[in-house]
Short mmCIF file of N, CA and C in Angstrom, two decimals:
data_model
loop_
_atom_site.label_atom_id
_atom_site.label_comp_id
_atom_site.label_asym_id
_atom_site.label_seq_id
_atom_site.Cartn_x
_atom_site.Cartn_y
_atom_site.Cartn_z
N UNK A 1 51.21 24.76 -210.17
CA UNK A 1 52.18 24.13 -209.28
C UNK A 1 52.72 25.15 -208.28
N UNK A 2 53.18 24.64 -207.16
CA UNK A 2 53.72 25.50 -206.12
C UNK A 2 55.08 26.06 -206.52
N UNK A 3 55.38 27.23 -206.01
CA UNK A 3 56.70 27.81 -206.21
C UNK A 3 57.71 27.11 -205.31
N UNK A 4 58.90 26.89 -205.85
CA UNK A 4 60.02 26.44 -205.02
C UNK A 4 60.45 27.67 -204.23
N UNK A 5 60.97 27.48 -203.04
CA UNK A 5 61.36 28.62 -202.20
C UNK A 5 62.73 28.42 -201.60
N UNK A 6 63.36 29.54 -201.34
CA UNK A 6 64.67 29.54 -200.71
C UNK A 6 64.75 30.78 -199.83
N UNK A 7 65.25 30.63 -198.61
CA UNK A 7 65.44 31.79 -197.74
C UNK A 7 66.72 32.49 -198.13
N UNK A 8 66.66 33.81 -198.22
CA UNK A 8 67.84 34.61 -198.52
C UNK A 8 67.84 35.82 -197.60
N UNK A 9 68.99 36.44 -197.46
CA UNK A 9 69.13 37.65 -196.66
C UNK A 9 69.84 38.70 -197.50
N UNK A 10 69.39 39.94 -197.38
CA UNK A 10 70.02 41.04 -198.12
C UNK A 10 70.43 42.12 -197.14
N UNK A 11 71.42 42.91 -197.53
CA UNK A 11 71.89 44.02 -196.70
C UNK A 11 71.21 45.31 -197.15
N UNK A 12 70.75 46.09 -196.18
CA UNK A 12 70.21 47.43 -196.45
C UNK A 12 71.05 48.43 -195.66
N UNK A 13 70.77 49.70 -195.84
CA UNK A 13 71.47 50.74 -195.07
C UNK A 13 71.29 50.56 -193.57
N UNK A 14 70.19 49.89 -193.18
CA UNK A 14 69.86 49.76 -191.77
C UNK A 14 70.13 48.37 -191.22
N UNK A 15 70.74 47.52 -192.02
CA UNK A 15 71.05 46.17 -191.55
C UNK A 15 70.41 45.11 -192.43
N UNK A 16 70.64 43.84 -192.08
CA UNK A 16 70.14 42.74 -192.91
C UNK A 16 68.63 42.57 -192.83
N UNK A 17 68.06 42.15 -193.94
CA UNK A 17 66.63 41.82 -194.01
C UNK A 17 66.52 40.43 -194.63
N UNK A 18 65.83 39.55 -193.93
CA UNK A 18 65.59 38.22 -194.47
C UNK A 18 64.43 38.28 -195.45
N UNK A 19 64.40 37.31 -196.34
CA UNK A 19 63.31 37.24 -197.30
C UNK A 19 63.24 35.87 -197.92
N UNK A 20 62.28 35.70 -198.79
CA UNK A 20 62.13 34.43 -199.49
C UNK A 20 62.21 34.67 -200.99
N UNK A 21 62.90 33.77 -201.64
CA UNK A 21 62.99 33.78 -203.09
C UNK A 21 62.10 32.64 -203.57
N UNK A 22 61.14 32.96 -204.43
CA UNK A 22 60.24 31.93 -204.94
C UNK A 22 60.33 31.88 -206.45
N UNK A 23 60.29 30.68 -207.01
CA UNK A 23 60.33 30.53 -208.46
C UNK A 23 59.58 29.28 -208.88
N UNK A 24 59.15 29.29 -210.12
CA UNK A 24 58.46 28.18 -210.73
C UNK A 24 58.97 28.07 -212.15
N UNK A 25 59.04 26.87 -212.68
CA UNK A 25 59.55 26.65 -214.03
C UNK A 25 58.89 27.60 -215.03
N UNK A 26 59.72 28.30 -215.80
CA UNK A 26 59.21 29.17 -216.85
C UNK A 26 58.78 30.55 -216.39
N UNK A 27 58.93 30.86 -215.12
CA UNK A 27 58.53 32.16 -214.60
C UNK A 27 59.71 32.84 -213.92
N UNK A 28 59.65 34.15 -213.87
CA UNK A 28 60.69 34.92 -213.19
C UNK A 28 60.66 34.65 -211.69
N UNK A 29 61.83 34.64 -211.07
CA UNK A 29 61.92 34.48 -209.61
C UNK A 29 61.40 35.75 -208.95
N UNK A 30 60.83 35.59 -207.76
CA UNK A 30 60.26 36.71 -207.01
C UNK A 30 60.90 36.73 -205.62
N UNK A 31 61.45 37.89 -205.22
CA UNK A 31 62.00 38.06 -203.87
C UNK A 31 60.99 38.82 -203.03
N UNK A 32 60.65 38.27 -201.86
CA UNK A 32 59.71 38.92 -200.95
C UNK A 32 60.38 39.13 -199.60
N UNK A 33 60.63 40.40 -199.22
CA UNK A 33 61.23 40.67 -197.91
C UNK A 33 60.30 40.22 -196.78
N UNK A 34 60.88 39.78 -195.67
CA UNK A 34 60.09 39.39 -194.49
C UNK A 34 59.51 40.63 -193.83
N UNK A 35 58.20 40.64 -193.68
CA UNK A 35 57.51 41.79 -193.08
C UNK A 35 58.07 42.11 -191.70
N UNK A 36 58.24 41.09 -190.85
CA UNK A 36 58.69 41.33 -189.47
C UNK A 36 60.05 42.02 -189.42
N UNK A 37 60.99 41.62 -190.27
CA UNK A 37 62.30 42.27 -190.31
C UNK A 37 62.14 43.74 -190.73
N UNK A 38 61.36 43.96 -191.77
CA UNK A 38 61.17 45.33 -192.27
C UNK A 38 60.50 46.21 -191.22
N UNK A 39 59.47 45.68 -190.56
CA UNK A 39 58.76 46.44 -189.53
C UNK A 39 59.66 46.78 -188.35
N UNK A 40 60.48 45.81 -187.93
CA UNK A 40 61.41 46.03 -186.80
C UNK A 40 62.41 47.12 -187.14
N UNK A 41 63.00 47.03 -188.32
CA UNK A 41 64.00 48.02 -188.75
C UNK A 41 63.36 49.40 -188.89
N UNK A 42 62.16 49.46 -189.44
CA UNK A 42 61.46 50.74 -189.60
C UNK A 42 61.20 51.38 -188.25
N UNK A 43 60.73 50.58 -187.31
CA UNK A 43 60.43 51.08 -185.97
C UNK A 43 61.69 51.56 -185.25
N UNK A 44 62.75 50.77 -185.31
CA UNK A 44 64.00 51.13 -184.63
C UNK A 44 64.63 52.40 -185.20
N UNK A 45 64.42 52.65 -186.48
CA UNK A 45 65.07 53.78 -187.14
C UNK A 45 64.13 54.95 -187.42
N UNK A 46 62.86 54.82 -187.05
CA UNK A 46 61.90 55.90 -187.26
C UNK A 46 61.70 56.25 -188.73
N UNK A 47 61.66 55.23 -189.56
CA UNK A 47 61.48 55.44 -191.00
C UNK A 47 60.26 54.65 -191.47
N UNK A 48 59.69 55.05 -192.61
CA UNK A 48 58.52 54.32 -193.11
C UNK A 48 58.84 52.87 -193.47
N UNK A 49 57.93 51.99 -193.14
CA UNK A 49 58.06 50.58 -193.45
C UNK A 49 58.31 50.37 -194.94
N UNK A 50 57.59 51.10 -195.78
CA UNK A 50 57.74 50.93 -197.24
C UNK A 50 59.17 51.23 -197.70
N UNK A 51 59.87 52.16 -197.01
CA UNK A 51 61.26 52.47 -197.38
C UNK A 51 62.18 51.28 -197.13
N UNK A 52 61.98 50.60 -196.02
CA UNK A 52 62.80 49.43 -195.70
C UNK A 52 62.48 48.29 -196.66
N UNK A 53 61.20 48.06 -196.91
CA UNK A 53 60.77 47.00 -197.82
C UNK A 53 61.36 47.22 -199.21
N UNK A 54 61.26 48.46 -199.69
CA UNK A 54 61.78 48.79 -201.02
C UNK A 54 63.30 48.67 -201.06
N UNK A 55 63.98 49.10 -199.99
CA UNK A 55 65.44 48.99 -199.93
C UNK A 55 65.87 47.52 -200.01
N UNK A 56 65.11 46.63 -199.37
CA UNK A 56 65.43 45.20 -199.43
C UNK A 56 65.23 44.68 -200.86
N UNK A 57 64.17 45.11 -201.51
CA UNK A 57 63.94 44.70 -202.90
C UNK A 57 65.06 45.18 -203.82
N UNK A 58 65.46 46.43 -203.64
CA UNK A 58 66.54 47.00 -204.45
C UNK A 58 67.84 46.25 -204.20
N UNK A 59 68.13 45.97 -202.94
CA UNK A 59 69.35 45.25 -202.60
C UNK A 59 69.36 43.87 -203.26
N UNK A 60 68.24 43.18 -203.24
CA UNK A 60 68.19 41.88 -203.89
C UNK A 60 68.38 42.01 -205.40
N UNK A 61 67.72 42.97 -206.01
CA UNK A 61 67.79 43.15 -207.46
C UNK A 61 69.22 43.44 -207.93
N UNK A 62 70.00 44.08 -207.07
CA UNK A 62 71.39 44.40 -207.45
C UNK A 62 72.30 43.19 -207.45
N UNK A 63 71.99 42.20 -206.64
CA UNK A 63 72.82 40.98 -206.63
C UNK A 63 71.96 39.79 -206.25
N UNK A 64 71.18 39.28 -207.21
CA UNK A 64 70.28 38.16 -206.91
C UNK A 64 71.02 36.91 -206.46
N UNK A 65 70.42 36.23 -205.50
CA UNK A 65 70.99 34.98 -205.00
C UNK A 65 70.78 33.88 -206.02
N UNK A 66 71.76 33.00 -206.17
CA UNK A 66 71.58 31.88 -207.10
C UNK A 66 70.53 30.90 -206.58
N UNK A 67 69.91 30.19 -207.48
CA UNK A 67 68.93 29.18 -207.09
C UNK A 67 69.70 27.88 -206.83
N UNK A 68 69.20 27.01 -205.97
CA UNK A 68 69.90 25.76 -205.68
C UNK A 68 70.21 24.97 -206.96
N UNK A 69 71.34 24.26 -206.95
CA UNK A 69 71.82 23.54 -208.13
C UNK A 69 70.79 22.57 -208.70
N UNK A 70 69.99 21.96 -207.87
CA UNK A 70 69.00 20.99 -208.34
C UNK A 70 67.98 21.63 -209.27
N UNK A 71 67.83 22.94 -209.20
CA UNK A 71 66.82 23.63 -210.01
C UNK A 71 67.42 24.39 -211.18
N UNK A 72 68.70 24.24 -211.44
CA UNK A 72 69.33 24.98 -212.53
C UNK A 72 68.86 24.55 -213.90
N UNK A 73 68.26 23.37 -214.02
CA UNK A 73 67.79 22.94 -215.33
C UNK A 73 66.54 23.71 -215.76
N UNK A 74 65.95 24.44 -214.83
CA UNK A 74 64.82 25.29 -215.18
C UNK A 74 65.34 26.63 -215.67
N UNK A 75 64.72 27.18 -216.68
CA UNK A 75 65.10 28.50 -217.16
C UNK A 75 64.44 29.53 -216.26
N UNK A 76 65.24 30.19 -215.45
CA UNK A 76 64.72 31.18 -214.52
C UNK A 76 65.29 32.54 -214.87
N UNK A 77 64.43 33.52 -215.00
CA UNK A 77 64.87 34.86 -215.35
C UNK A 77 64.60 35.80 -214.18
N UNK A 78 65.52 36.73 -213.98
CA UNK A 78 65.36 37.75 -212.96
C UNK A 78 65.21 39.08 -213.67
N UNK A 79 64.20 39.85 -213.32
CA UNK A 79 64.04 41.18 -213.90
C UNK A 79 64.51 42.18 -212.85
N UNK A 80 65.51 42.99 -213.20
CA UNK A 80 65.98 43.96 -212.22
C UNK A 80 65.15 45.22 -212.31
N UNK A 81 65.45 46.20 -211.47
CA UNK A 81 64.65 47.42 -211.40
C UNK A 81 64.72 48.26 -212.65
N UNK A 82 65.72 48.02 -213.49
CA UNK A 82 65.88 48.81 -214.69
C UNK A 82 65.20 48.12 -215.88
N UNK A 83 64.53 47.02 -215.63
CA UNK A 83 63.78 46.34 -216.68
C UNK A 83 64.58 45.35 -217.50
N UNK A 84 65.88 45.21 -217.22
CA UNK A 84 66.64 44.23 -217.99
C UNK A 84 66.50 42.87 -217.31
N UNK A 85 66.63 41.83 -218.11
CA UNK A 85 66.42 40.46 -217.62
C UNK A 85 67.70 39.68 -217.75
N UNK A 86 68.03 38.93 -216.71
CA UNK A 86 69.18 38.03 -216.78
C UNK A 86 68.69 36.64 -216.41
N UNK A 87 69.29 35.63 -216.98
CA UNK A 87 68.88 34.24 -216.72
C UNK A 87 69.97 33.51 -215.97
N UNK A 88 69.54 32.52 -215.21
CA UNK A 88 70.48 31.65 -214.51
C UNK A 88 70.50 30.32 -215.22
#
């Protein structure tokens, strides 16, 4: 089945980065930063693209966005960078 998706934005040291949160029943949610935002920020600041992408992932992991209320009946787990899991 297809993943449900939600647009979210996270703050990095260099400004906001948009991304998509995807989840499917019984699986951990996945945050994917928008490539265009990361590339623009990297270019403007003269930093590697991977640094911006990773900063967006870290920012999301520190404060995950809630999933829409209609999907709360699904058990969704978020794994943060330290390997601990929290459920919504």
